[in-house]
Amino acid sequence: MPVSIIGTSHTKVGFLNDKTLYDLILEAGKDALKDAELSGEDIDAVYVANFGGEDFNNQGHLAPYAVEIHEGLRFKPCVRIESACASGSAAVLEAINSIESGRSKTVLVIGAEKMSSLDTKGVSNVLAKASFWPLEGEKGFTFPSLYAELAKGYMSHFGYSKEELWDTLAYISCKAHKNAISNPFAQMHKEYSHEYASTVSDKNPLIAEPLKLSDCSLISDGAAALVLTTTERALELKSEVVEISGIASSCDYLSIVEGKRNNWEQKAIKIAAEKAFGEADLSIEDIHVAEVHDCFTINELLIYEALGIAEPGKGREALLRGDTFVGGKLPVNPSGGLKAKGHPVGATGVSMHVLVARQLLNKAIGLQVEGATNGLTVNVGGSGATNIVSVLRRIK
Amino acid sequence: MPVSIIGTSHTKVGFLNDKTLYDLILEAGKDALKDAELSGEDIDAVYVANFGGEDFNNQGHLAPYAVEIHEGLRFKPCVRIESACASGSAAVLEAINSIESGRSKTVLVIGAEKMSSLDTKGVSNVLAKASFWPLEGEKGFTFPSLYAELAKGYMSHFGYSKEELWDTLAYISCKAHKNAISNPFAQMHKEYSHEYASTVSDKNPLIAEPLKLSDCSLISDGAAALVLTTTERALELKSEVVEISGIASSCDYLSIVEGKRNNWEQKAIKIAAEKAFGEADLSIEDIHVAEVHDCFTINELLIYEALGIAEPGKGREALLRGDTFVGGKLPVNPSGGLKAKGHPVGATGVSMHVLVARQLLNKAIGLQVEGATNGLTVNVGGSGATNIVSVLRRIK
């Protein structure tokens, strides 16, 4: 029983000093219901994606707070899903299961995170809990240093120098910042020069060699929400419909430093993508737009290779050809991505689904990829332990 | 598509100083697979219930750790479900959705919590994050004081004196401790006298008036796991089968002190129970054994009234009649319950399902309720914001 999107919402992303985590949930939830032209009574279940509420906001057990969105949600099932930075897509998957099981007809999915309540070091410490603590966080690894392991593994395995990698990754960060200029909700509205992004400088220091400041995504507050229902009902209710035609999750070992998984590829993303494409009966060749998990620029490169946008070790060529730029073969992160749109971690997967759905409805938030009817999201938790891929299609 | 239990496991509950959170997950997961006579390859998805890993163990993003249970789980979807002390049953519900959607055939559900890493005050602070923080935890409310609000509301609404309530609640705590004597996995193996439990004393001080130490459940480490599959497949594979014939979740406002929900009843439990009974086509009269959420003795009393074991305000009469004692009409918490078996919060809902399933298979962990074929679980998160009821039936 396929499932479609009949309502979307997205808050501004950034340091939203006047908004609490609760405000973000209310705003995203209410706006999505409004967009769907539905009320709380019409919703059978609520899925709330959040990673660090306990640490950022002293709030666990967040899902029942959704009852405050509308009194019609009282006594409905509400549940919080946590898969680190992939929490949002994990919630979408559980929401789809709920509909496909027949237990729900229409479901509200909200992703929300309020990170700016802590300083940068505090946020870094909280995020480190998404690593395998005894071997990573506890040993002083932060997420920049975990993704640096992947960057080093990639250089070593495929024989790139640090300068070559920097040059490659600079295309990704410059693309992100350029795209974000048009996104009214993006956290950053500032273009990068290739020279700045490809060079270590006072303004662009190494964070975890070989990754520089310009390779790292942002600390953000923000929320997004979706209303999902059966495709059958969506086609009855709406004049324009985007279906989630395929979705799959693939988990790998929690730790990257332990060496049980390769540090030059994201194999589990490849597996999730194969399953999602299989379910949708589409391939990467059919996709017109993608929002993918560029928590660090190296991960966007690895995702190109996991998806088959480029052969293993050849992600750089896709960038040099301009394939993933708006106007290219498959624009990736026209929103600005996690790098420039921002990365409110628990919200990110829901945000990706909203952004791609809006692209396919020709109502992009920011840059519109003209004529896009098939889209993709890739959402990653930890250093690649949780990997969730969705294939979206405009069906009406 | 109904779902049945084909494997169960349960660790010892208590201060398990030699076991980490990871050890508990491995032990419960491996034992459940063994009990189901299945391997990692046979499992299509893993659901991990955990409340406080971030605070107790510096570990969020816990679900992919399940890959360590068996290499056959690598690349499968694994997700962590968090609904405070109802996380376990919330994970069971999501697992059932996954099977009923057709996306999974066989699923592993693990609930685990390792709380003894913090001292009592530390644990209390972490648990307070399951309240509505701005109005409750932040204002100094702990869970004993939140359930004290329900105890006071109950006394006031139904006209009981404190001494009458103490006398009533003493039956519940004495029953729990008596039952736990036979449970080899229980944290406490120590009988209470009615006089001790019904009186304030040096050894039984007030924790949050009117609740005394003897009214409060325990701080615990522990884990439990279930293997679920379609009833159709369960009947093919197994000579003895327990089905989860009905399950429902009902969420209410997060806060009890705000006054938006009544403080003399758990209305959302009643609603969840009605839905679960409706799905199972059974009623409370058909149930032979129940494991319910006695995080505080007052909550077991409120659950009697929500389920219709007693009329509103008359829970005391059910106790005086002996209805909920082993040998009575509907034995409640023959395991010793959260009060004496222990309450590793994220594991509790899974534990309840394991305990009831084992009762119905005539393989009780501890006291066996003779001839029981229909059972019930009631799992509560926060002060009654998340409420999940399951109806289990022996079908083969």
XYZ file of N, CA, C and O in Angstrom, chain B residues 143-277:
540
model
N 9.720 12.271 39.635
C 8.592 11.374 39.363
C 7.822 10.985 40.624
O 6.586 10.924 40.579
N 8.487 10.754 41.757
C 7.668 10.544 42.961
C 6.722 11.722 43.224
O 5.556 11.514 43.555
N 7.195 12.934 43.025
C 6.303 14.062 43.329
C 5.213 14.226 42.275
O 4.118 14.696 42.579
N 5.469 13.814 41.037
C 4.413 13.872 40.017
C 3.333 12.831 40.294
O 2.136 13.105 40.177
N 3.759 11.616 40.668
C 2.752 10.595 41.005
C 2.078 10.918 42.343
O 0.931 10.520 42.571
N 2.763 11.683 43.191
C 2.111 12.163 44.419
C 0.935 13.082 44.072
O -0.090 13.084 44.763
N 1.082 13.836 42.953
C -0.037 14.674 42.504
C -1.254 13.810 42.165
O -2.391 14.173 42.469
N -0.983 12.661 41.534
C -2.081 11.748 41.217
C -2.661 11.135 42.498
O -3.880 10.972 42.622
N -1.787 10.807 43.437
C -2.269 10.222 44.702
C -3.134 11.239 45.452
O -4.211 10.898 45.973
N -2.677 12.483 45.469
C -3.453 13.525 46.162
C -4.777 13.790 45.427
O -5.822 13.969 46.055
N -4.691 13.818 44.108
C -5.912 14.029 43.317
C -6.914 12.910 43.556
O -8.124 13.156 43.683
N -6.399 11.688 43.654
C -7.273 10.524 43.884
C -7.947 10.620 45.249
O -9.166 10.433 45.376
N -7.152 10.923 46.268
C -7.712 11.055 47.627
C -8.794 12.123 47.656
O -9.865 11.939 48.218
N -8.470 13.251 47.062
C -9.380 14.390 47.097
C -10.671 14.092 46.331
O -11.770 14.335 46.821
N -10.521 13.528 45.141
C -11.698 13.311 44.290
C -12.628 12.248 44.866
O -13.853 12.383 44.802
N -12.030 11.184 45.428
C -12.866 10.069 45.891
C -13.068 10.072 47.409
O -13.727 9.183 47.955
N -12.463 11.071 48.094
C -12.727 11.219 49.525
C -12.051 10.191 50.421
O -12.644 9.704 51.384
N -10.814 9.840 50.082
C -10.058 8.940 50.959
C -9.115 9.751 51.843
O -8.548 10.753 51.404
N -8.931 9.300 53.075
C -7.901 9.893 53.934
C -6.548 9.335 53.522
O -6.455 8.306 52.833
N -5.499 9.993 53.991
C -4.145 9.519 53.706
C -3.932 8.118 54.276
O -3.330 7.257 53.638
N -4.469 7.890 55.482
C -4.300 6.580 56.122
C -5.030 5.491 55.324
O -4.524 4.382 55.184
N -6.186 5.828 54.806
C -6.908 4.850 53.972
C -6.110 4.544 52.704
O -6.001 3.389 52.291
N -5.571 5.599 52.084
C -4.789 5.370 50.860
C -3.555 4.528 51.176
O -3.235 3.584 50.445
N -2.879 4.865 52.267
C -1.697 4.083 52.653
C -2.047 2.617 52.855
O -1.309 1.735 52.438
N -3.167 2.382 53.492
C -3.599 1.001 53.733
C -3.847 0.296 52.392
O -3.419 -0.836 52.180
N -4.504 1.000 51.479
C -4.801 0.424 50.152
C -3.514 0.112 49.392
O -3.325 -0.996 48.866
N -2.637 1.107 49.351
C -1.415 0.941 48.552
C -0.496 -0.128 49.148
O 0.264 -0.778 48.415
N -0.589 -0.324 50.466
C 0.247 -1.349 51.104
C -0.084 -2.738 50.555
O 0.806 -3.587 50.419
N -1.350 -2.974 50.224
C -1.696 -4.275 49.625
C -0.937 -4.481 48.315
O -0.513 -5.585 47.992
N -0.801 -3.382 47.573
C -0.130 -3.489 46.264
C 1.360 -3.748 46.430
O 1.924 -4.647 45.791
N 2.000 -3.018 47.319
C 3.457 -3.219 47.452
C 3.775 -4.560 48.106
O 4.735 -5.236 47.721
N 2.944 -4.974 49.071
C 3.185 -6.289 49.706
C 2.988 -7.421 48.693
O 3.756 -8.387 48.674
N 1.969 -7.276 47.858
C 1.728 -8.279 46.807
C 2.932 -8.366 45.876
O 3.408 -9.453 45.536
N 3.436 -7.205 45.469
C 4.575 -7.172 44.546
C 5.769 -7.904 45.167
O 6.390 -8.770 44.518
N 6.074 -7.576 46.390
C 7.250 -8.183 47.024
C 7.055 -9.670 47.269
O 8.004 -10.453 47.151
N 5.839 -10.044 47.613
C 5.566 -11.473 47.822
C 5.742 -12.237 46.497
O 6.390 -13.284 46.449
N 5.165 -11.695 45.440
C 5.251 -12.374 44.143
C 6.698 -12.490 43.663
O 7.092 -13.495 43.071
N 7.479 -11.452 43.906
C 8.857 -11.425 43.391
C 9.746 -12.492 44.019
O 10.768 -12.872 43.436
N 9.354 -12.969 45.202
C 10.145 -14.008 45.878
C 10.401 -15.190 44.930
O 11.494 -15.761 44.903
N 9.401 -15.511 44.126
C 9.511 -16.685 43.243
C 10.175 -16.374 41.906
O 10.386 -17.287 41.106
N 10.428 -15.110 41.636
C 10.974 -14.729 40.331
C 12.509 -14.690 40.403
O 13.074 -13.799 41.043
N 13.162 -15.647 39.768
C 14.619 -15.709 39.898
C 15.330 -14.474 39.348
O 16.453 -14.184 39.741
N 14.681 -13.750 38.431
C 15.314 -12.571 37.828
C 14.984 -11.278 38.573
O 15.468 -10.211 38.202
N 14.132 -11.351 39.589
C 13.685 -10.134 40.272
C 14.819 -9.489 41.056
O 15.720 -10.167 41.565
N 14.723 -8.169 41.145
C 15.733 -7.400 41.872
C 15.605 -7.596 43.378
O 16.621 -7.644 44.088
N 14.390 -7.687 43.876
C 14.139 -7.804 45.314
C 13.572 -9.178 45.643
O 12.643 -9.650 44.994
N 14.127 -9.772 46.664
C 13.595 -11.048 47.164
C 13.381 -10.896 48.657
O 14.041 -11.544 49.466
N 12.462 -10.039 49.011
C 12.293 -9.664 50.414
C 10.831 -9.321 50.636
O 10.315 -8.396 49.991
N 10.169 -10.047 51.508
C 8.747 -9.747 51.756
C 8.598 -8.503 52.609
O 9.444 -8.189 53.447
N 7.494 -7.803 52.371
C 7.102 -6.618 53.155
C 5.974 -7.033 54.094
O 5.092 -7.799 53.690
N 5.918 -6.470 55.294
C 4.709 -6.627 56.114
C 3.759 -5.479 55.773
O 4.188 -4.379 55.404
N 2.466 -5.754 55.934
C 1.458 -4.710 55.661
C 1.698 -3.515 56.579
O 1.559 -2.362 56.160
N 2.079 -3.789 57.822
C 2.303 -2.695 58.769
C 3.450 -1.790 58.294
O 3.341 -0.568 58.317
N 4.537 -2.431 57.861
C 5.676 -1.650 57.350
C 5.244 -0.777 56.180
O 5.525 0.423 56.132
N 4.535 -1.401 55.227
C 4.227 -0.691 53.983
C 3.152 0.379 54.164
O 3.086 1.328 53.378
N 2.334 0.249 55.190
C 1.219 1.196 55.359
C 1.553 2.331 56.328
O 0.710 3.181 56.604
N 2.780 2.344 56.828
C 3.147 3.302 57.875
C 4.430 4.039 57.499
O 5.353 3.435 56.946
N 4.468 5.299 57.839
C 5.716 6.049 57.686
C 6.634 5.697 58.858
O 6.190 5.646 60.004
N 7.873 5.417 58.544
C 8.837 5.067 59.599
C 10.232 5.459 59.119
O 10.401 5.895 57.968
N 11.186 5.289 59.998
C 12.569 5.575 59.594
C 12.960 4.742 58.378
O 13.678 5.215 57.494
N 12.501 3.496 58.372
C 12.859 2.601 57.263
C 11.947 2.770 56.061
O 12.218 2.234 54.987
N 10.835 3.451 56.244
C 9.885 3.657 55.139
C 9.441 5.120 55.113
O 8.283 5.446 55.356
N 10.380 5.995 54.805
C 10.088 7.436 54.877
C 9.201 7.912 53.727
O 9.100 7.244 52.692
N 8.591 9.042 53.930
C 7.893 9.715 52.834
C 8.924 10.136 51.791
O 9.954 10.727 52.124
N 8.625 9.838 50.555
C 9.490 10.296 49.450
C 8.886 11.560 48.855
O 9.591 12.544 48.592
N 7.594 11.522 48.617
C 6.850 12.717 48.155
C 5.441 12.495 48.672
O 4.720 11.642 48.150
N 5.100 13.197 49.705
C 3.821 12.960 50.389
C 2.674 12.903 49.399
O 2.572 13.800 48.557
N 1.802 11.916 49.438
C 1.688 10.834 50.428
C 2.471 9.566 50.083
O 2.250 8.544 50.724
N 3.345 9.592 49.080
C 4.028 8.358 48.671
C 5.265 8.105 49.534
O 6.112 8.987 49.707
N 5.355 6.889 50.017
C 6.471 6.458 50.849
C 7.449 5.636 50.011
O 7.141 5.251 48.885
N 8.574 5.329 50.593
C 9.558 4.489 49.900
C 8.913 3.207 49.364
O 9.185 2.783 48.235
N 8.039 2.624 50.168
C 7.405 1.351 49.784
C 6.426 1.511 48.626
O 5.919 0.503 48.115
N 6.154 2.725 48.209
C 5.267 2.948 47.067
C 6.021 3.132 45.755
O 5.394 3.271 44.699
N 7.342 3.167 45.830
C 8.151 3.528 44.657
C 8.844 2.307 44.055
O 9.380 1.472 44.782
N 8.877 2.272 42.728
C 9.604 1.197 42.057
C 11.105 1.464 42.154
O 11.543 2.444 42.749
N 11.878 0.578 41.526
C 13.316 0.523 41.771
C 14.123 1.144 40.633
O 13.624 1.340 39.531
N 15.350 1.424 40.942
C 16.350 1.791 39.929
C 17.030 0.496 39.519
O 17.521 -0.237 40.384
N 17.051 0.213 38.224
C 17.442 -1.127 37.788
C 18.243 -1.115 36.498
O 18.085 -0.226 35.669
N 19.034 -2.151 36.339
C 19.626 -2.500 35.049
C 18.909 -3.758 34.563
O 18.584 -4.632 35.385
N 18.729 -3.879 33.274
C 18.122 -5.115 32.783
C 17.717 -4.997 31.337
O 17.701 -3.891 30.768
N 17.411 -6.132 30.752
C 16.997 -6.165 29.345
C 16.082 -7.345 29.113
O 16.074 -8.313 29.885
N 15.311 -7.232 28.051
C 14.433 -8.324 27.627
C 14.301 -8.216 26.119
O 14.547 -7.150 25.547
N 13.950 -9.310 25.485
C 13.804 -9.272 24.023
C 12.730 -10.240 23.556
O 12.396 -11.220 24.238
N 12.210 -9.923 22.382
C 11.146 -10.698 21.743
C 11.499 -10.912 20.279
O 12.038 -10.007 19.645
N 11.150 -12.076 19.760
C 11.145 -12.252 18.306
C 9.684 -12.355 17.883
O 8.925 -13.163 18.444
N 9.302 -11.515 16.939
C 7.920 -11.468 16.455
C 7.873 -11.861 14.983
O 8.794 -11.548 14.220
N 6.798 -12.510 14.605
C 6.582 -12.788 13.182
C 5.077 -12.843 12.929
O 4.278 -12.697 13.861
N 4.696 -13.026 11.684
C 3.264 -13.156 11.391
C 2.727 -14.386 12.114
O 3.423 -15.400 12.261
N 1.500 -14.306 12.532
C 0.880 -15.456 13.197
C 0.896 -16.675 12.270
O 1.141 -17.805 12.707
N 0.680 -16.430 11.008
C 0.696 -17.524 10.026
C 2.031 -18.283 10.077
O 2.061 -19.513 10.160
N 3.127 -17.515 10.069
C 4.447 -18.152 10.081
C 4.728 -18.776 11.447
O 5.338 -19.846 11.533
N 4.281 -18.107 12.504
C 4.493 -18.632 13.855
C 3.842 -20.003 13.999
O 4.426 -20.933 14.580
N 2.651 -20.138 13.452
C 1.927 -21.423 13.555
C 2.634 -22.525 12.770
O 2.595 -23.694 13.153
N 3.298 -22.141 11.683
C 4.075 -23.120 10.911
C 5.336 -23.547 11.672
O 5.709 -24.717 11.672
N 6.000 -22.547 12.302
C 7.316 -22.799 12.898
C 7.259 -23.456 14.266
O 8.166 -24.201 14.633
N 6.231 -23.129 15.050
C 6.281 -23.441 16.474
C 5.136 -24.347 16.917
O 4.029 -24.282 16.370
N 5.406 -25.135 17.942
C 4.353 -25.989 18.499
C 3.522 -25.234 19.535
O 2.419 -25.674 19.881
N 4.036 -24.129 20.025
C 3.312 -23.328 21.027
C 3.424 -21.860 20.616
O 4.532 -21.371 20.393
N 2.293 -21.178 20.517
C 2.315 -19.800 19.998
C 1.451 -18.866 20.844
O 0.307 -19.188 21.166
N 2.022 -17.707 21.164
C 1.254 -16.620 21.791
C 1.161 -15.471 20.793
O 2.179 -15.002 20.276
N -0.056 -15.039 20.558
C -0.294 -13.938 19.627
C -0.474 -12.625 20.394
O -1.034 -12.628 21.485
N 0.009 -11.528 19.807
C -0.367 -10.205 20.324
C -1.602 -9.811 19.526
O -1.529 -9.272 18.429
N -2.756 -10.121 20.091
C -4.007 -10.000 19.329
C -4.530 -8.585 19.282
O -5.378 -8.264 18.453
N -4.058 -7.745 20.182
C -4.460 -6.338 20.161
C -3.386 -5.487 20.806
O -2.770 -5.911 21.787
N -3.139 -4.331 20.257
C -2.190 -3.385 20.876
C -2.614 -1.977 20.496
O -3.005 -1.729 19.351
N -2.578 -1.078 21.454
C -2.946 0.314 21.162
C -2.196 1.254 22.084
O -1.940 0.949 23.239
N -1.871 2.404 21.513
C -1.201 3.469 22.259
C -2.109 4.691 22.298
O -2.772 5.013 21.308
N -2.131 5.350 23.421
C -2.923 6.574 23.563
C -2.110 7.588 24.354
O -1.678 7.305 25.469
N -1.887 8.753 23.753
C -1.076 9.774 24.423
C -1.929 10.929 24.921
O -2.901 11.330 24.277
N -1.543 11.438 26.066
C -2.237 12.574 26.663
C -1.215 13.686 26.893
O -0.025 13.510 26.625
N -1.682 14.825 27.365
C -0.780 15.938 27.653
C 0.408 15.458 28.485
O 0.255 14.651 29.390
N 1.565 16.005 28.171
C 2.797 15.572 28.837
C 2.761 15.896 30.330
O 3.252 15.130 31.161
N 2.167 16.998 30.683
C 2.210 17.477 32.068
C 1.002 17.026 32.871
O -0.130 17.069 32.380
N 1.240 16.622 34.121
C 0.127 16.376 35.040
C -0.152 17.620 35.886
O -1.307 17.907 36.211
N 0.891 18.389 36.194
C 0.659 19.527 37.103
C -0.058 20.691 36.413
O -0.664 21.528 37.085
N -0.013 20.706 35.090
C -0.646 21.817 34.373
C -2.166 21.782 34.510
O -2.836 22.799 34.299
N -2.710 20.592 34.829
C -4.144 20.491 35.090
C -5.015 20.286 33.870
O -6.234 20.350 33.958
N -4.399 20.002 32.709
C -5.232 19.766 31.516
C -5.828 18.361 31.514
O -6.712 18.063 30.723
N -5.229 17.460 32.301
C -5.860 16.134 32.446
C -6.173 15.892 33.921
O -5.523 16.444 34.798
N -7.184 15.076 34.162
C -7.617 14.799 35.535
C -6.505 14.113 36.318
O -5.797 13.255 35.785
N -6.401 14.461 37.591
C -5.338 13.860 38.408
C -5.873 12.750 39.318
O -5.232 12.384 40.282
N -7.041 12.241 38.999
C -7.583 11.127 39.786
C -7.848 9.877 38.948
O -8.424 8.913 39.402
N -7.405 9.946 37.703
C -7.646 8.803 36.813
C -6.595 8.813 35.707
O -5.935 9.818 35.486
N -6.442 7.664 35.034
C -5.571 7.579 33.861
C -6.472 7.279 32.666
O -6.600 6.134 32.218
N -7.091 8.335 32.188
C -8.104 8.184 31.142
C -7.529 7.597 29.854
O -8.190 6.809 29.166
N -6.308 7.988 29.531
C -5.726 7.514 28.269
C -5.432 6.010 28.317
O -5.418 5.346 27.278
N -5.203 5.485 29.518
C -5.041 4.023 29.624
C -6.356 3.339 29.278
O -6.389 2.326 28.572
N -7.446 3.908 29.766
C -8.782 3.359 29.474
C -9.002 3.332 27.962
O -9.470 2.328 27.405
N -8.640 4.419 27.307
C -8.850 4.510 25.858
C -7.965 3.499 25.110
O -8.436 2.805 24.202
N -6.707 3.396 25.533
C -5.817 2.420 24.888
C -6.340 1.005 25.104
O -6.325 0.173 24.183
N -6.818 0.729 26.312
C -7.324 -0.622 26.613
C -8.552 -0.940 25.765
O -8.672 -2.047 25.215
N -9.445 0.009 25.628
C -10.642 -0.224 24.804
C -10.254 -0.564 23.367
O -10.826 -1.480 22.756
N -9.267 0.168 22.857
C -8.832 -0.102 21.476
C -8.167 -1.473 21.364
O -8.413 -2.229 20.416
N -7.312 -1.789 22.329
C -6.597 -3.072 22.271
C -7.577 -4.240 22.434
O -7.487 -5.249 21.725
N -8.522 -4.104 23.366
C -9.531 -5.160 23.538
C -10.385 -5.300 22.285
O -10.724 -6.408 21.875
